[in-house]
mmCIF file of C-alpha atoms in Angstrom:
data_model
loop_
_atom_site.group_PDB
_atom_site.id
_atom_site.type_symbol
_atom_site.label_atom_id
_atom_site.label_comp_id
_atom_site.label_asym_id
_atom_site.label_seq_id
_atom_site.Cartn_x
_atom_site.Cartn_y
_atom_site.Cartn_z
ATOM 1 C CA GLY A 1 -28.474 114.061 22.999
ATOM 2 C CA GLU A 2 -25.841 111.669 24.285
ATOM 3 C CA TRP A 3 -22.212 111.789 23.100
ATOM 4 C CA LYS A 4 -19.552 109.140 23.777
ATOM 5 C CA VAL A 5 -15.958 110.240 24.395
ATOM 6 C CA SER A 6 -13.682 108.818 21.660
ATOM 7 C CA SER A 7 -10.465 110.441 22.882
ATOM 8 C CA LEU A 8 -9.390 113.031 25.415
ATOM 9 C CA GLN A 9 -6.424 114.969 26.695
ATOM 10 C CA SER A 10 -6.520 117.176 29.772
ATOM 11 C CA SER A 11 -3.976 118.943 31.972
ATOM 12 C CA THR A 12 -5.092 120.576 35.229
ATOM 13 C CA GLU A 13 -3.049 122.768 37.549
ATOM 14 C CA SER A 14 -4.491 123.623 40.945
ATOM 15 C CA THR A 15 -3.549 125.239 44.236
ATOM 16 C CA TYR A 16 -5.544 124.637 47.375
ATOM 17 C CA GLN A 17 -5.459 124.380 51.100
ATOM 18 C CA ALA A 18 -5.339 120.626 51.351
ATOM 19 C CA GLY A 19 -8.540 119.073 52.577
ATOM 20 C CA TYR A 20 -8.870 117.806 56.108
ATOM 21 C CA TYR A 21 -11.491 115.888 58.037
ATOM 22 C CA SER A 22 -13.576 117.639 60.688
ATOM 23 C CA GLY A 23 -11.637 117.837 63.937
ATOM 24 C CA ALA A 24 -8.245 117.426 62.263
ATOM 25 C CA PRO A 25 -5.438 120.045 62.466
ATOM 26 C CA THR A 26 -5.179 122.871 59.950
ATOM 27 C CA PRO A 27 -3.968 121.317 56.680
ATOM 28 C CA SER A 28 -1.068 122.104 54.386
ATOM 29 C CA VAL A 29 -1.085 124.039 51.120
ATOM 30 C CA ASP A 30 -0.780 121.791 48.055
ATOM 31 C CA THR A 31 -0.163 122.381 44.353
ATOM 32 C CA ASP A 32 -1.140 119.721 41.818
ATOM 33 C CA LYS A 33 -0.574 118.992 38.149
ATOM 34 C CA ASP A 34 -2.962 116.316 36.913
ATOM 35 C CA VAL A 35 -2.640 115.000 33.328
ATOM 36 C CA TYR A 36 -5.185 112.633 31.728
ATOM 37 C CA THR A 37 -4.777 111.027 28.293
ATOM 38 C CA SER A 38 -6.769 108.556 26.201
ATOM 39 C CA THR A 39 -6.104 108.442 22.464
ATOM 40 C CA ASP A 40 -8.715 105.805 21.668
ATOM 41 C CA GLY A 41 -11.430 106.265 24.308
ATOM 42 C CA ALA A 42 -10.435 102.962 25.931
ATOM 43 C CA ASN A 43 -6.827 102.914 27.164
ATOM 44 C CA TYR A 44 -6.206 105.535 29.815
ATOM 45 C CA THR A 45 -3.187 107.141 31.522
ATOM 46 C CA ARG A 46 -3.166 109.565 34.443
ATOM 47 C CA THR A 47 -0.124 111.252 36.016
ATOM 48 C CA LEU A 48 -0.594 113.316 39.184
ATOM 49 C CA THR A 49 2.291 115.400 40.558
ATOM 50 C CA THR A 50 1.670 116.855 44.022
ATOM 51 C CA SER A 51 3.864 119.258 45.987
ATOM 52 C CA SER A 52 2.874 119.782 49.625
ATOM 53 C CA THR A 53 4.057 121.913 52.526
ATOM 54 C CA ALA A 54 3.143 119.077 54.893
ATOM 55 C CA SER A 55 6.150 117.925 56.956
ATOM 56 C CA GLY A 56 8.380 120.430 55.223
ATOM 57 C CA SER A 57 8.273 120.074 51.451
ATOM 58 C CA VAL A 58 7.254 116.824 49.766
ATOM 59 C CA THR A 59 6.752 116.096 46.063
ATOM 60 C CA CYS A 60 5.081 112.892 44.859
ATOM 61 C CA ILE A 61 4.457 111.569 41.338
ATOM 62 C CA ASN A 62 1.611 109.056 40.999
ATOM 63 C CA THR A 63 0.958 107.301 37.678
ATOM 64 C CA TRP A 64 -2.082 105.162 36.842
ATOM 65 C CA THR A 65 -2.905 103.237 33.672
ATOM 66 C CA GLY A 66 -6.185 101.509 32.950
ATOM 67 C CA LYS A 67 -9.353 101.318 30.874
ATOM 68 C CA ILE A 68 -12.300 103.608 30.238
ATOM 69 C CA ASN A 69 -15.341 101.374 30.608
ATOM 70 C CA SER A 70 -17.685 104.201 29.583
ATOM 71 C CA TYR A 71 -17.572 108.003 29.341
ATOM 72 C CA THR A 72 -20.488 110.042 27.993
ATOM 73 C CA PHE A 73 -21.870 113.585 27.934
ATOM 74 C CA THR A 74 -25.581 114.386 27.578
ATOM 75 C CA PHE A 75 -27.008 117.795 26.604
ATOM 76 C CA ASP A 76 -30.743 118.552 26.607
ATOM 77 C CA LYS A 77 -32.713 121.355 24.948
ATOM 78 C CA GLU A 78 -33.649 122.883 28.311
ATOM 79 C CA GLY A 79 -30.036 123.854 29.006
ATOM 80 C CA LYS A 80 -29.069 121.016 31.339
ATOM 81 C CA TRP A 81 -26.089 118.715 30.867
ATOM 82 C CA SER A 82 -24.577 115.706 32.625
ATOM 83 C CA SER A 83 -21.623 113.380 32.209
ATOM 84 C CA THR A 84 -20.882 109.902 33.530
ATOM 85 C CA SER A 85 -17.543 108.104 33.505
ATOM 86 C CA ASP A 86 -16.497 104.650 34.681
ATOM 87 C CA ILE A 87 -12.727 104.059 34.745
ATOM 88 C CA THR A 88 -10.757 101.057 36.045
ATOM 89 C CA TYR A 89 -7.100 101.593 36.958
ATOM 90 C CA SER A 90 -5.118 98.368 36.767
ATOM 91 C CA SER A 91 -1.575 99.647 37.261
ATOM 92 C CA PHE A 92 -0.170 102.157 39.749
ATOM 93 C CA SER A 93 3.283 103.546 40.528
ATOM 94 C CA ASN A 94 4.361 106.075 43.146
ATOM 95 C CA SER A 95 7.542 108.041 43.692
ATOM 96 C CA CYS A 96 8.032 110.624 46.458
ATOM 97 C CA SER A 97 10.919 112.828 47.492
ATOM 98 C CA VAL A 98 10.377 111.492 51.022
ATOM 99 C CA GLY A 99 9.397 107.815 50.942
ATOM 100 C CA THR A 100 7.880 105.786 48.123
ATOM 101 C CA SER A 101 4.934 103.411 48.286
ATOM 102 C CA THR A 102 5.663 99.762 47.463
ATOM 103 C CA CYS A 103 1.995 98.765 47.594
ATOM 104 C CA THR A 104 0.079 97.332 44.636
ATOM 105 C CA ARG A 105 -3.044 99.385 44.025
ATOM 106 C CA THR A 106 -6.119 98.867 41.837
ATOM 107 C CA ARG A 107 -9.039 101.281 41.587
ATOM 108 C CA ASN A 108 -12.445 101.710 39.977
ATOM 109 C CA GLU A 109 -13.742 105.269 39.765
ATOM 110 C CA LYS A 110 -17.276 106.293 38.779
ATOM 111 C CA THR A 111 -18.048 109.999 38.374
ATOM 112 C CA VAL A 112 -21.346 111.759 37.680
ATOM 113 C CA SER A 113 -21.311 115.502 36.921
ATOM 114 C CA GLU A 114 -24.258 117.793 36.215
ATOM 115 C CA GLY A 115 -25.051 121.434 35.596
ATOM 116 C CA THR A 116 -26.329 123.887 33.008
ATOM 117 C CA TRP A 117 -25.079 124.832 29.551
ATOM 118 C CA ASN A 118 -25.634 127.601 26.980
ATOM 119 C CA PHE A 119 -24.262 128.834 23.683
ATOM 120 C CA LEU A 120 -21.940 131.826 23.749
ATOM 121 C CA GLY A 121 -22.257 134.603 21.210
ATOM 122 C CA LYS A 122 -19.511 136.056 19.013
ATOM 123 C CA ILE A 123 -17.081 137.470 21.596
ATOM 124 C CA ASP A 124 -14.140 138.393 19.332
ATOM 125 C CA SER A 125 -12.986 138.366 15.709
ATOM 126 C CA GLU A 126 -11.674 134.809 16.023
ATOM 127 C CA THR A 127 -14.902 133.143 17.149
ATOM 128 C CA LYS A 128 -18.219 132.662 15.412
ATOM 129 C CA ASN A 129 -21.670 132.921 16.931
ATOM 130 C CA LYS A 130 -22.545 129.686 18.817
ATOM 131 C CA GLU A 131 -19.059 128.295 18.176
ATOM 132 C CA GLU A 132 -18.497 128.094 21.930
ATOM 133 C CA ILE A 133 -20.606 126.647 24.737
ATOM 134 C CA SER A 134 -20.346 127.237 28.466
ATOM 135 C CA LEU A 135 -20.801 124.350 30.915
ATOM 136 C CA SER A 136 -21.420 125.416 34.503
ATOM 137 C CA TYR A 137 -20.970 122.650 37.088
ATOM 138 C CA ALA A 138 -23.531 122.318 39.902
ATOM 139 C CA LYS A 139 -22.527 118.969 41.423
ATOM 140 C CA ILE A 140 -19.889 116.243 41.028
ATOM 141 C CA THR A 141 -20.243 112.858 42.729
ATOM 142 C CA THR A 142 -17.324 110.409 42.595
ATOM 143 C CA THR A 143 -17.483 106.856 43.960
ATOM 144 C CA THR A 144 -14.162 105.035 44.251
ATOM 145 C CA THR A 145 -13.405 101.440 45.195
ATOM 146 C CA GLU A 146 -9.694 100.978 45.876
ATOM 147 C CA THR A 147 -7.665 97.935 46.928
ATOM 148 C CA ASN A 148 -4.163 98.323 48.365
ATOM 149 C CA GLN A 149 -1.978 95.226 48.639
ATOM 150 C CA CYS A 150 0.967 95.936 50.933
ATOM 151 C CA SER A 151 3.395 93.828 52.963
ATOM 152 C CA SER A 152 1.162 94.423 56.001
ATOM 153 C CA GLY A 153 -1.910 93.020 54.235
ATOM 154 C CA THR A 154 -4.701 93.964 51.829
ATOM 155 C CA VAL A 155 -7.222 96.740 52.465
ATOM 156 C CA THR A 156 -10.233 97.584 50.269
ATOM 157 C CA ASP A 157 -12.124 100.844 50.714
ATOM 158 C CA THR A 158 -15.165 102.270 48.961
ATOM 159 C CA TYR A 159 -15.811 105.977 49.402
ATOM 160 C CA THR A 160 -17.946 108.672 47.791
ATOM 161 C CA TYR A 161 -17.164 112.377 47.468
ATOM 162 C CA THR A 162 -20.014 114.781 46.688
ATOM 163 C CA ASP A 163 -19.019 118.336 45.726
ATOM 164 C CA THR A 164 -21.501 121.136 45.088
ATOM 165 C CA TYR A 165 -20.698 124.464 43.421
ATOM 166 C CA GLY A 166 -22.277 127.895 43.354
ATOM 167 C CA ARG A 167 -23.087 129.725 40.147
ATOM 168 C CA ASN A 168 -19.959 130.249 37.996
ATOM 169 C CA GLU A 169 -17.610 128.709 40.602
ATOM 170 C CA PHE A 170 -16.714 125.879 38.215
ATOM 171 C CA VAL A 171 -17.099 126.678 34.498
ATOM 172 C CA SER A 172 -15.859 124.888 31.378
ATOM 173 C CA ILE A 173 -15.731 126.594 27.957
ATOM 174 C CA TRP A 174 -15.853 124.323 24.914
ATOM 175 C CA ARG A 175 -14.747 125.749 21.557
ATOM 176 C CA ILE A 176 -16.279 123.455 18.939
ATOM 177 C CA THR A 177 -13.752 122.995 16.135
ATOM 178 C CA GLN A 178 -15.725 120.355 14.220
ATOM 179 C CA LEU A 179 -19.327 119.185 14.249
ATOM 180 C CA LYS A 180 -20.294 116.861 11.394
ATOM 181 C CA ASN A 181 -21.172 113.238 10.637
ATOM 182 C CA LYS A 182 -22.211 112.722 14.276
ATOM 183 C CA GLU A 183 -18.727 113.646 15.513
ATOM 184 C CA MET A 184 -17.759 116.624 17.662
ATOM 185 C CA LYS A 185 -14.260 117.947 18.328
ATOM 186 C CA ALA A 186 -13.741 120.599 20.980
ATOM 187 C CA MET A 187 -10.945 122.503 22.667
ATOM 188 C CA VAL A 188 -11.757 122.834 26.357
ATOM 189 C CA GLU A 189 -10.727 125.314 29.044
ATOM 190 C CA THR A 190 -12.022 124.965 32.595
ATOM 191 C CA ASN A 191 -11.666 127.366 35.509
ATOM 192 C CA SER A 192 -12.624 126.790 39.130
ATOM 193 C CA ASN A 193 -12.396 129.263 41.992
ATOM 194 C CA SER A 194 -14.280 127.903 44.950
ATOM 195 C CA SER A 195 -14.391 127.331 48.669
ATOM 196 C CA GLY A 196 -16.551 125.104 50.807
ATOM 197 C CA SER A 197 -16.803 121.489 51.829
ATOM 198 C CA GLU A 198 -17.682 118.067 50.525
ATOM 199 C CA VAL A 199 -19.467 115.168 52.176
ATOM 200 C CA ILE A 200 -17.760 111.773 52.333
ATOM 201 C CA THR A 201 -19.251 108.302 52.663
ATOM 202 C CA SER A 202 -16.529 105.747 53.429
ATOM 203 C CA SER A 203 -16.363 102.079 54.348
ATOM 204 C CA ILE A 204 -13.438 102.821 56.677
ATOM 205 C CA GLN A 205 -14.605 103.325 60.257
ATOM 206 C CA GLY A 206 -14.144 106.886 61.491
ATOM 207 C CA TYR A 207 -14.444 108.572 58.089
ATOM 208 C CA ASN A 208 -18.034 107.701 57.169
ATOM 209 C CA GLY A 209 -20.203 110.850 57.058
ATOM 210 C CA SER A 210 -17.224 113.121 57.743
ATOM 211 C CA THR A 211 -17.035 116.604 56.297
ATOM 212 C CA TYR A 212 -13.932 117.202 54.227
ATOM 213 C CA THR A 213 -13.096 120.911 54.141
ATOM 214 C CA ASN A 214 -11.202 122.975 51.608
ATOM 215 C CA SER A 215 -10.914 126.591 52.699
ATOM 216 C CA LYS A 216 -9.942 127.763 49.207
ATOM 217 C CA SER A 217 -9.095 126.170 45.872
ATOM 218 C CA THR A 218 -8.299 127.435 42.398
ATOM 219 C CA SER A 219 -7.649 125.389 39.282
ATOM 220 C CA LYS A 220 -7.284 125.778 35.532
ATOM 221 C CA SER A 221 -7.550 122.996 32.977
ATOM 222 C CA THR A 222 -6.880 122.896 29.245
ATOM 223 C CA GLY A 223 -7.437 120.013 26.889
ATOM 224 C CA SER A 224 -9.489 118.531 24.095
ATOM 225 C CA TYR A 225 -12.287 116.035 23.462
ATOM 226 C CA VAL A 226 -13.424 114.016 20.495
ATOM 227 C CA LEU A 227 -16.999 112.719 20.913
ATOM 228 C CA ALA A 228 -19.304 110.647 18.732
ATOM 229 C CA GLN A 229 -23.017 109.759 18.694
#
């Protein structure tokens, strides 16, 4: 059935060879810490800290606040799952060790994820049978519309990233801590160890249909969800 996200907290740390468009020079190596929080399923905060080897060593902190328009997970009896989220960011701030953006930025981000799920058996003395479920990601599609208002003018771009994953490249383990009265609480741990490319559709000339390549990426996320039917 379908479950609506009532609250969430997630912290992701990742290391990857920063993506680059086909024909571009070899990219830098980046490390990210990405923290998402919504205590009521509506108001939303995201803080992304990125350290890059590009042009020496640069660290940037980006903070967004906004609203969750909708965020749901659906599980079917055949072992397939999907999630859809629609988030509007209304406030943005940026601070970098080398240069800081003074632009005003707004963004709407729609994400559709899909894959397969299954119950896990009793794997140790601390877990019960079917207390945990495994969600394996097969594809994630994110469509973003972003407007940047800077002293040089205003630019709006709409772009779509489509990522596909092999078996067990991107897996999330949910430990269900409560399931009653049409409410589910879960502690979540997600691991990704993948390589490959993603296809981009962009309204900016020169990027549309480009292949965006990551030679290698690893990430680990921990957090929690509260969902209701």
